PDB file of C-alpha atoms in Angstrom:
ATOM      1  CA  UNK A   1       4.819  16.955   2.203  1.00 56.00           C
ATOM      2  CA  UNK A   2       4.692  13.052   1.382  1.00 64.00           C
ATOM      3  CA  UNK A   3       2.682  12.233   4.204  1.00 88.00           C
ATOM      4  CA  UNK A   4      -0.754  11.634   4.274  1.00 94.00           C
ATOM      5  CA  UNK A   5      -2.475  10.941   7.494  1.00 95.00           C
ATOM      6  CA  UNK A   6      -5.708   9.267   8.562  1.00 96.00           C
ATOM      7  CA  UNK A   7      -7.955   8.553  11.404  1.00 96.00           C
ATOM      8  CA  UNK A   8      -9.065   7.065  13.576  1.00 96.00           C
ATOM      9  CA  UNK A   9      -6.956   4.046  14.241  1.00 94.00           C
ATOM     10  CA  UNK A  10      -9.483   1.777  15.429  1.00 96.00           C
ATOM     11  CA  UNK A  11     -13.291   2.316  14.495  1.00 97.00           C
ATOM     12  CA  UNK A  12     -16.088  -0.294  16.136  1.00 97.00           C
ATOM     13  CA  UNK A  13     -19.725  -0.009  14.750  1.00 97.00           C
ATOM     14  CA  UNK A  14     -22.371  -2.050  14.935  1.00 97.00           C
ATOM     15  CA  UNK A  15     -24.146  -4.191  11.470  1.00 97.00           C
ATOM     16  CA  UNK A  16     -26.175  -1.770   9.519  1.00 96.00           C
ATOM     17  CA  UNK A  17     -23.824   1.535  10.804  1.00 96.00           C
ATOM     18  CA  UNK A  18     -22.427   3.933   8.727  1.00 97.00           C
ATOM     19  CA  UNK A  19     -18.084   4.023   9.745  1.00 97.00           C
ATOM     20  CA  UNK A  20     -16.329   7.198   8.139  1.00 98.00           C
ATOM     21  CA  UNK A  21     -12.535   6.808   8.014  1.00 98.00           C
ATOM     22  CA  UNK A  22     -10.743   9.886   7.451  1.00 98.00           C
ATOM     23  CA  UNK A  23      -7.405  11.101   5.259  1.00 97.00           C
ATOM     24  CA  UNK A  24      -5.878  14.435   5.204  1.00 97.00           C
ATOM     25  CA  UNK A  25      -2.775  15.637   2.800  1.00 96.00           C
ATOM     26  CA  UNK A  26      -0.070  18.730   2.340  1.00 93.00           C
ATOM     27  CA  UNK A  27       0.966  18.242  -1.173  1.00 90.00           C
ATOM     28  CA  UNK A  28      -0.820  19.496  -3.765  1.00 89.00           C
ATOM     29  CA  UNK A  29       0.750  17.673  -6.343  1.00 87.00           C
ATOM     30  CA  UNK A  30      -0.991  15.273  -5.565  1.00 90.00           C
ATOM     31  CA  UNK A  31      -4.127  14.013  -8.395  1.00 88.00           C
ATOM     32  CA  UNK A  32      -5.064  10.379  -7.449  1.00 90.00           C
ATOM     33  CA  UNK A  33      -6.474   9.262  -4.542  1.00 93.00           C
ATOM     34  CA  UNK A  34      -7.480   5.832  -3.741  1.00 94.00           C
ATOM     35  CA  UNK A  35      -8.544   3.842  -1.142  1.00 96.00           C
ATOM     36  CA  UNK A  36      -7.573   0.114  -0.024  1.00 97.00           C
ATOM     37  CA  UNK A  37      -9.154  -2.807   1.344  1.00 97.00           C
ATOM     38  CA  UNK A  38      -6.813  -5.463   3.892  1.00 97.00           C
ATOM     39  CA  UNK A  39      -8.147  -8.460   5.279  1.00 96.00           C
ATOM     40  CA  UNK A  40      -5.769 -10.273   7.895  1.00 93.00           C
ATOM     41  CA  UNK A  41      -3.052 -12.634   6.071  1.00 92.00           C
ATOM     42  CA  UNK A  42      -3.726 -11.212   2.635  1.00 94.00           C
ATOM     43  CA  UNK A  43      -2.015  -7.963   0.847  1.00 95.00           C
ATOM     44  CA  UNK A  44      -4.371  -5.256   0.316  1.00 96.00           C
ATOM     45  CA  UNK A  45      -6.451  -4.521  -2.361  1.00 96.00           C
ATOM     46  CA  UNK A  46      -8.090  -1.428  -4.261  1.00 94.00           C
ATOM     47  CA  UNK A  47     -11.572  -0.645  -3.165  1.00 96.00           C
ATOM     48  CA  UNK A  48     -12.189   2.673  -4.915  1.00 94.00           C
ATOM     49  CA  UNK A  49     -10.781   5.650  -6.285  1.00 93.00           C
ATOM     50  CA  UNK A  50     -11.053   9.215  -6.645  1.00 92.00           C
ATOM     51  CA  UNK A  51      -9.819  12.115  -8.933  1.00 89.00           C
ATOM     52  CA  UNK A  52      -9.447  15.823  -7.378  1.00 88.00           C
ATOM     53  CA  UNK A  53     -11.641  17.307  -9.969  1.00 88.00           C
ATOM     54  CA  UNK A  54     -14.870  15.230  -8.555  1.00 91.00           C
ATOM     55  CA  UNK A  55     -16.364  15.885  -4.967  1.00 94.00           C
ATOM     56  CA  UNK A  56     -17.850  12.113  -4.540  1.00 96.00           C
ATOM     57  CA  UNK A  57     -17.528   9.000  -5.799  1.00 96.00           C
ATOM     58  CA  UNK A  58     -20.163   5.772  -5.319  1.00 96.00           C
ATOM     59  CA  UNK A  59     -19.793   1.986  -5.569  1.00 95.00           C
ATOM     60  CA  UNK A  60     -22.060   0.374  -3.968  1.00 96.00           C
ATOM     61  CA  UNK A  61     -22.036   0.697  -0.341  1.00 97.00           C
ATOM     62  CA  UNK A  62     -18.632   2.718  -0.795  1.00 97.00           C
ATOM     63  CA  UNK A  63     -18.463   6.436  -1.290  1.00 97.00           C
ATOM     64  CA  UNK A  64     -15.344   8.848  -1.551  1.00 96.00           C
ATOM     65  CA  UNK A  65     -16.135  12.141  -0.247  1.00 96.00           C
ATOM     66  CA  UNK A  66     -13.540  14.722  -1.588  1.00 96.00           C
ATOM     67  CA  UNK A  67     -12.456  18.449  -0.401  1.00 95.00           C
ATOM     68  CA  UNK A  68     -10.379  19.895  -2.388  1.00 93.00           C
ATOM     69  CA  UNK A  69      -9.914  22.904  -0.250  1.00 94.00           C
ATOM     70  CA  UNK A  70      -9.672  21.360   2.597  1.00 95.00           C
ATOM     71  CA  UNK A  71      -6.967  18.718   1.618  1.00 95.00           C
ATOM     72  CA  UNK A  72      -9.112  16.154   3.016  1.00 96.00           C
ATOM     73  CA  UNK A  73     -10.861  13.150   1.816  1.00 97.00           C
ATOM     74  CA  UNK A  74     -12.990  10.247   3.327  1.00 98.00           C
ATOM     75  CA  UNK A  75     -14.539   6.842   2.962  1.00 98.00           C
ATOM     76  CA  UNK A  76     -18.193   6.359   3.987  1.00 97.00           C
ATOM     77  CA  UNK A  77     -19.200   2.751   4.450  1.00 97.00           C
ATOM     78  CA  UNK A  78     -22.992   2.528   4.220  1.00 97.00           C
ATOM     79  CA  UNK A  79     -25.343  -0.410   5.812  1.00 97.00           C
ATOM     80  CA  UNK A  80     -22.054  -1.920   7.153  1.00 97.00           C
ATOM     81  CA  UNK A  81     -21.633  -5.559   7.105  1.00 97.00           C
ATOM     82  CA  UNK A  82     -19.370  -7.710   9.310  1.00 97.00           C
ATOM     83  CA  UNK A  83     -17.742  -8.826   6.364  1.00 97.00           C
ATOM     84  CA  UNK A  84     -16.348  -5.571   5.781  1.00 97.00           C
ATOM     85  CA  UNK A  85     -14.139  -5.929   8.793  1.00 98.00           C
ATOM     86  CA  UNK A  86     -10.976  -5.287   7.995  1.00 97.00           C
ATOM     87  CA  UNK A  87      -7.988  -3.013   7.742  1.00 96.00           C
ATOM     88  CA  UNK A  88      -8.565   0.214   5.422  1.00 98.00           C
ATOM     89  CA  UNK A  89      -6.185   2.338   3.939  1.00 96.00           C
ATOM     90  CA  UNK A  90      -6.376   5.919   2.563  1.00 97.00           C
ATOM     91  CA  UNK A  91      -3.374   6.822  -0.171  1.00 94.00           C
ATOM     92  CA  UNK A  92      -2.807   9.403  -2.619  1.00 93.00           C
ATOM     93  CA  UNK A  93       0.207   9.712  -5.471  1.00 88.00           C
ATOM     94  CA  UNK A  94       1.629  12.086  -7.616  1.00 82.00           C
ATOM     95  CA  UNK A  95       2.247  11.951 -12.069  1.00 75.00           C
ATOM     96  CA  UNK A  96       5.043  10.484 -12.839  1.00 68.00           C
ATOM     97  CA  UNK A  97       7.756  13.594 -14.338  1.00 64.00           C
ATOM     98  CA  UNK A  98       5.870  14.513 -17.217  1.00 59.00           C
ATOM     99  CA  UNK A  99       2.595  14.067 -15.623  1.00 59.00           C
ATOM    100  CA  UNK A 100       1.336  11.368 -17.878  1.00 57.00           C
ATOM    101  CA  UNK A 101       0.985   8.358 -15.911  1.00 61.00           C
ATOM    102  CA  UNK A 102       0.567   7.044 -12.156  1.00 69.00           C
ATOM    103  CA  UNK A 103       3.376   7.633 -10.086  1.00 72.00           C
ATOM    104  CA  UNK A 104       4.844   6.565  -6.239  1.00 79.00           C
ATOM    105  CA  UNK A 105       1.758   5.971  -4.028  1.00 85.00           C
ATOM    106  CA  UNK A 106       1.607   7.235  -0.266  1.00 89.00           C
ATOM    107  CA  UNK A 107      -0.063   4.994   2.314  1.00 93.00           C
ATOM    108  CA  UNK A 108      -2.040   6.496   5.420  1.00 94.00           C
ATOM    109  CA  UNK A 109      -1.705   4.637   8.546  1.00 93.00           C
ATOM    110  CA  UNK A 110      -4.587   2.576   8.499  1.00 95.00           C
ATOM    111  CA  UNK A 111      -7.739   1.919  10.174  1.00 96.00           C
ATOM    112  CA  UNK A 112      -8.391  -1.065  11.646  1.00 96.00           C
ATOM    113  CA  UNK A 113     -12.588  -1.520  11.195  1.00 98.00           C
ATOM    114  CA  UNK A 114     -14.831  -3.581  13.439  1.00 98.00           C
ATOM    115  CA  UNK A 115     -18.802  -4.390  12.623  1.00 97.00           C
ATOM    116  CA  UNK A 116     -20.662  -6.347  14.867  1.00 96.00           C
ATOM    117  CA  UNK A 117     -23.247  -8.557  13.754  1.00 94.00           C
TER     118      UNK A 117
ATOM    119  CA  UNK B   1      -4.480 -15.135 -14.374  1.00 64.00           C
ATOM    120  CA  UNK B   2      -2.252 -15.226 -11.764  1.00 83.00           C
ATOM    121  CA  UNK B   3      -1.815 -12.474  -9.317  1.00 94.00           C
ATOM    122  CA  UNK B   4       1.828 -10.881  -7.590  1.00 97.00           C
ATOM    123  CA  UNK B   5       3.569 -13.600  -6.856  1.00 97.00           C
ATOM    124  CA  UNK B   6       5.994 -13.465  -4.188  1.00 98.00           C
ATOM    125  CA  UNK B   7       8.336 -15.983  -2.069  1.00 97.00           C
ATOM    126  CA  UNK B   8       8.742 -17.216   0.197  1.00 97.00           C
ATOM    127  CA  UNK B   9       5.419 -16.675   2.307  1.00 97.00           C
ATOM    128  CA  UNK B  10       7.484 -17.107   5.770  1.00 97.00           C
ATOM    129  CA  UNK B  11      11.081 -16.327   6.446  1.00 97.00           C
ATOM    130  CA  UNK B  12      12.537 -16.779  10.223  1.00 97.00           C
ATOM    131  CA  UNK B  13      16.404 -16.228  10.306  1.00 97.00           C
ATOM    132  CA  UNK B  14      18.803 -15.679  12.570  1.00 97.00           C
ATOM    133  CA  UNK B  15      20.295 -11.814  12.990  1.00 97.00           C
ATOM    134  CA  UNK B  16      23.091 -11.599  10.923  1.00 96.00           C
ATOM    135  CA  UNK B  17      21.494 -13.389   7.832  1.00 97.00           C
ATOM    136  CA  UNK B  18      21.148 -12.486   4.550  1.00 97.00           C
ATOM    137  CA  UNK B  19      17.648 -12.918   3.238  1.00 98.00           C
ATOM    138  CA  UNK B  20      16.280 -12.483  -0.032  1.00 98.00           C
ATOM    139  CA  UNK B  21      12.313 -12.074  -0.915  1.00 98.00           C
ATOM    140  CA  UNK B  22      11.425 -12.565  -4.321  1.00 98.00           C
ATOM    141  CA  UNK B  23       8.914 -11.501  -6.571  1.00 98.00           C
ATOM    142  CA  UNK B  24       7.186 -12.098  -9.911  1.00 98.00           C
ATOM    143  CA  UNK B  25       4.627  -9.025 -11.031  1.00 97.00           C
ATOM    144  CA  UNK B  26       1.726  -9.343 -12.989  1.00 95.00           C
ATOM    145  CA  UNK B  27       2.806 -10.236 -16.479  1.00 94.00           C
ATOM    146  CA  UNK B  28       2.229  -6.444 -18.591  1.00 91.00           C
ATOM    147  CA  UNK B  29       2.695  -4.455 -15.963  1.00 92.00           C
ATOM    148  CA  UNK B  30       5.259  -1.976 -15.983  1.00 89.00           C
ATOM    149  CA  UNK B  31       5.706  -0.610 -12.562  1.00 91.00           C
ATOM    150  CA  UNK B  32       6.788  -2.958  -9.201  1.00 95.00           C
ATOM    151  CA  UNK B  33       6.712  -1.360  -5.679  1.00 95.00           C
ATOM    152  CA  UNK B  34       8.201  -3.217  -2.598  1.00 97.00           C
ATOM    153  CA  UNK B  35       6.168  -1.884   0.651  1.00 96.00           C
ATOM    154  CA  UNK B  36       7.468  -2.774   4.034  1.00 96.00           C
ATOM    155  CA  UNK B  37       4.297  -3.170   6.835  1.00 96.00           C
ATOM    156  CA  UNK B  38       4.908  -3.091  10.448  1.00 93.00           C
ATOM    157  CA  UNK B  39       2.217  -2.130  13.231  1.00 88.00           C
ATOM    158  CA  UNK B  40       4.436   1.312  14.456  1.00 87.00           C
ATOM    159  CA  UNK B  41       4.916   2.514  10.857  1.00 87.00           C
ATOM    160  CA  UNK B  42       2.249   1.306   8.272  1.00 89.00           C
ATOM    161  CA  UNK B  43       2.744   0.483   4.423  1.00 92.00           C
ATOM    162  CA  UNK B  44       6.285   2.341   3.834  1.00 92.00           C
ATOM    163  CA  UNK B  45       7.356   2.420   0.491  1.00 92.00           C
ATOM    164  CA  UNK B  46      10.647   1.046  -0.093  1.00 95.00           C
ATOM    165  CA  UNK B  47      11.565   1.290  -3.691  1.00 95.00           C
ATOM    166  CA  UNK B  48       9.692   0.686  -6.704  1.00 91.00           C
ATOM    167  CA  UNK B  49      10.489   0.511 -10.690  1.00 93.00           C
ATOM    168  CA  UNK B  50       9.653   1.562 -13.951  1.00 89.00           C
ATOM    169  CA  UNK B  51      10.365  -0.696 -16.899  1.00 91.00           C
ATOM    170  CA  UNK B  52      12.899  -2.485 -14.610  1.00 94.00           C
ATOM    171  CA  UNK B  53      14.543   1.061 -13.407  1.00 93.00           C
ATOM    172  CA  UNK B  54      14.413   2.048 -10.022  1.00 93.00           C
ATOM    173  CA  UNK B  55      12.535   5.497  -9.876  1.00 88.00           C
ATOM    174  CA  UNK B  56      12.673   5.933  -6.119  1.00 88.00           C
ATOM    175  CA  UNK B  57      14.529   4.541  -3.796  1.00 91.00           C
ATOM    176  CA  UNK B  58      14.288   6.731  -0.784  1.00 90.00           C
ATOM    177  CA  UNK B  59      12.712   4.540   1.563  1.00 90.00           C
ATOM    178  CA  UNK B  60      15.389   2.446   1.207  1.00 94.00           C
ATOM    179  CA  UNK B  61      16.179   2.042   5.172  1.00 86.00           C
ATOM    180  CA  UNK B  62      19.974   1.454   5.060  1.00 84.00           C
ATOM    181  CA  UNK B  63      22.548   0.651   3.079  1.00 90.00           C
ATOM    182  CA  UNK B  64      22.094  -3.040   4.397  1.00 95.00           C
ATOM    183  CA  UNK B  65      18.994  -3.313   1.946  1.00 97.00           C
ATOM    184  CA  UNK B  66      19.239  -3.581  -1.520  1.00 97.00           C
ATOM    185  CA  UNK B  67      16.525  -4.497  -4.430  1.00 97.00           C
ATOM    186  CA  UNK B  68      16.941  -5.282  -8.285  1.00 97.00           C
ATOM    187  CA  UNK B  69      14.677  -6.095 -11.538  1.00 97.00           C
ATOM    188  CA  UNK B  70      17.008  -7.886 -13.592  1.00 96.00           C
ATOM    189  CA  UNK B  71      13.785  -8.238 -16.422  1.00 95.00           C
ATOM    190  CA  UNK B  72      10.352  -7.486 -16.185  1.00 94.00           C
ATOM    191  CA  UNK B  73       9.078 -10.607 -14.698  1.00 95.00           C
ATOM    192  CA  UNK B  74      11.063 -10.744 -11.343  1.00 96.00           C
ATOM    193  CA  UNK B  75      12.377  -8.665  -8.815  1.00 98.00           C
ATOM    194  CA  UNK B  76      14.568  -9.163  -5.650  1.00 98.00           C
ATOM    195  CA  UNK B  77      14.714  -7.616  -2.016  1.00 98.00           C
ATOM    196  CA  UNK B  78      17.921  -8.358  -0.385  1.00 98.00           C
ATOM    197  CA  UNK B  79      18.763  -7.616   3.559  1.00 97.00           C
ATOM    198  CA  UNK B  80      22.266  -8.200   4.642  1.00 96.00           C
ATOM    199  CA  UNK B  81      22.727  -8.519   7.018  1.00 96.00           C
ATOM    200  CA  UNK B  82      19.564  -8.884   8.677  1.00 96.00           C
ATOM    201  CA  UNK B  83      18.352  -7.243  12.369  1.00 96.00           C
ATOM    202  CA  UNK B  84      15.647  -8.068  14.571  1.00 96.00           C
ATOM    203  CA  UNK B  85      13.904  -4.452  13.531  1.00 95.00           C
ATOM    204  CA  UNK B  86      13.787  -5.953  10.035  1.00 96.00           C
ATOM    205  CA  UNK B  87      11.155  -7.952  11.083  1.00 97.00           C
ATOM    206  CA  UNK B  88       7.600  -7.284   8.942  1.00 97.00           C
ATOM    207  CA  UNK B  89       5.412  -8.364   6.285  1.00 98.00           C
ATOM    208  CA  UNK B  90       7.061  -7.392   2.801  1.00 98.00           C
ATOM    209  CA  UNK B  91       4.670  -7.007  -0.136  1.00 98.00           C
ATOM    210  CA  UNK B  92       5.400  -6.412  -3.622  1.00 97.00           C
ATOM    211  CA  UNK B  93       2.462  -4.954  -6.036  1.00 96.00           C
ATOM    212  CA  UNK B  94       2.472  -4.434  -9.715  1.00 94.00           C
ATOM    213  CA  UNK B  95       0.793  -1.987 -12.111  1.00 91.00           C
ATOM    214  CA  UNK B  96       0.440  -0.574 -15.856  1.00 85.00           C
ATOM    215  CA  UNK B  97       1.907   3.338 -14.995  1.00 73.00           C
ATOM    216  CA  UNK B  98      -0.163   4.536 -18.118  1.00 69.00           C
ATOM    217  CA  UNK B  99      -3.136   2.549 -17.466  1.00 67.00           C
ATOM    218  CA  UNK B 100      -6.606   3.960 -17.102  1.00 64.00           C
ATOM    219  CA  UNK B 101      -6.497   3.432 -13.480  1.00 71.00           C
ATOM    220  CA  UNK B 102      -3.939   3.662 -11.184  1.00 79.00           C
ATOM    221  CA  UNK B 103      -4.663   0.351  -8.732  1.00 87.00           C
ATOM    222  CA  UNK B 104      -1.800  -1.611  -7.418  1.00 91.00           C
ATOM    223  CA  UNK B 105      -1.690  -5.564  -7.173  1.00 94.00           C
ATOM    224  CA  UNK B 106      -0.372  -6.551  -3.939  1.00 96.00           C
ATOM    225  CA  UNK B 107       1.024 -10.261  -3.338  1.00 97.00           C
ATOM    226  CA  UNK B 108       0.373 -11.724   0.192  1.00 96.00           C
ATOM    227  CA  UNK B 109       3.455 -10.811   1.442  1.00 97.00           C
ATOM    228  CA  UNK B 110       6.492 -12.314   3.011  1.00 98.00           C
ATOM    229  CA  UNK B 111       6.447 -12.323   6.500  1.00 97.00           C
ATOM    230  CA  UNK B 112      10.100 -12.320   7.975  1.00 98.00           C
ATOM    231  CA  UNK B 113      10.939 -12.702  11.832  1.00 98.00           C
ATOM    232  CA  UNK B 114      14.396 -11.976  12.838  1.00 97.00           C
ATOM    233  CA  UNK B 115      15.757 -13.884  15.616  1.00 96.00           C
TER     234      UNK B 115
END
């Protein structure tokens, strides 16, 4: 119910390609789903978020694609650059008991992304 | 302003060790996680804290781990004593719960071998 898994493990693309990571979930409970950005030796950090009630979210070369129905949500990297190598991270959390703040945040396993110049 | 801060950056002990990792959140935040990241398993969630009580400590491993937040500025991870399979990178990350977004501050980790 806790788990939230993603795929593929390993993407390679080449400059300018457009890599789509993938995240599925069980629990409905959960209402905040973000994704993270992890470069070698560093811990990782948020890239961008989404909220169930939207289907897609933009910044910059980063959108969120969101299916409610489906329990699924992805991260579309456009005009990829070899800078954006690096490990990405789906998650997703649930309210804290009352529902009125963020709450323990579930980590997908990871995809480790490759662009080549 | 300064980000997570967590020591020590590199821990190699001997099985049988105790080993502490340390960790000072972002000052105002409310809520610190400690995430355990190995290549098998991922980011696993170990424990985290709200206003220095532990919410959820389920992914505790074992009994032979053990964290605290004695005040809002600093929180310990203890292992004792310490394995081989212990070995990983241990982050802590900070947040405001009620904040208008939900992102997490991560440190850089401690990276502990076991011997």
């Amino acid at each position: 119910q806790q788990q939230v898994k993603q795929s593929p493990q390993s993407l390679i693309v080449q400059k300018g390609g457009i890599p789509i990571i993938n995240c599925a979930y069980e629990n409905t409970a959960f209402d905040y789903f973000p994704w993270y950005q992890q470069f070698p030796g560093k811990g990782p950090a948020l890239l961008i978020a989404i909220r169930p009630d939207v289907s897609e979210k933009k910044e910059g070369r980063f959108t969120i694609s969101f299916n409610k129905s489906a329990k699924q949500f992805s991260l579309h990297i456009m005009d990829s650059q070899p800078g954006d190598s690096a490990t990405y991270f789906c998650a997703a959390s649930i309210p804290n008991a009352g529902g009125t703040s963020y709450g323990k945040l579930t980590f997908g396993q990871g995809t480790i992304l490759t662009v080549h110049p | 302003d300064a980000g997570v801060i967590q020591s020590p950056r590199h821990e190699v002990t001997e099985m049988g060790q105790e080993v502490t990792l340390r960790c000072k959140p972002i000052s105002g935040h409310n809520s610190l996680f400690w995430y355990r990241q190995t290549m098998m398993r991922g980011l696993e969630l170990l424990i985290y804290f709200n206003n220095n009580v532990p919410i959820d400590d389920s992914g505790m491993p074992e009994d032979r781990f053990s964290a605290k937040m004695p005040n809002a500025s600093f929180s310990t991870l203890k292992i004792q004593p310490s394995e081989p399979r212990d070995s990983a990178v241990y982050f802590c990350a900070s947040r405001t719960s009620g904040g208008a977004t939900g992102e997490l501050f991560f440190g850089e980790g401690s990276r502990l071998t076991v011997l």
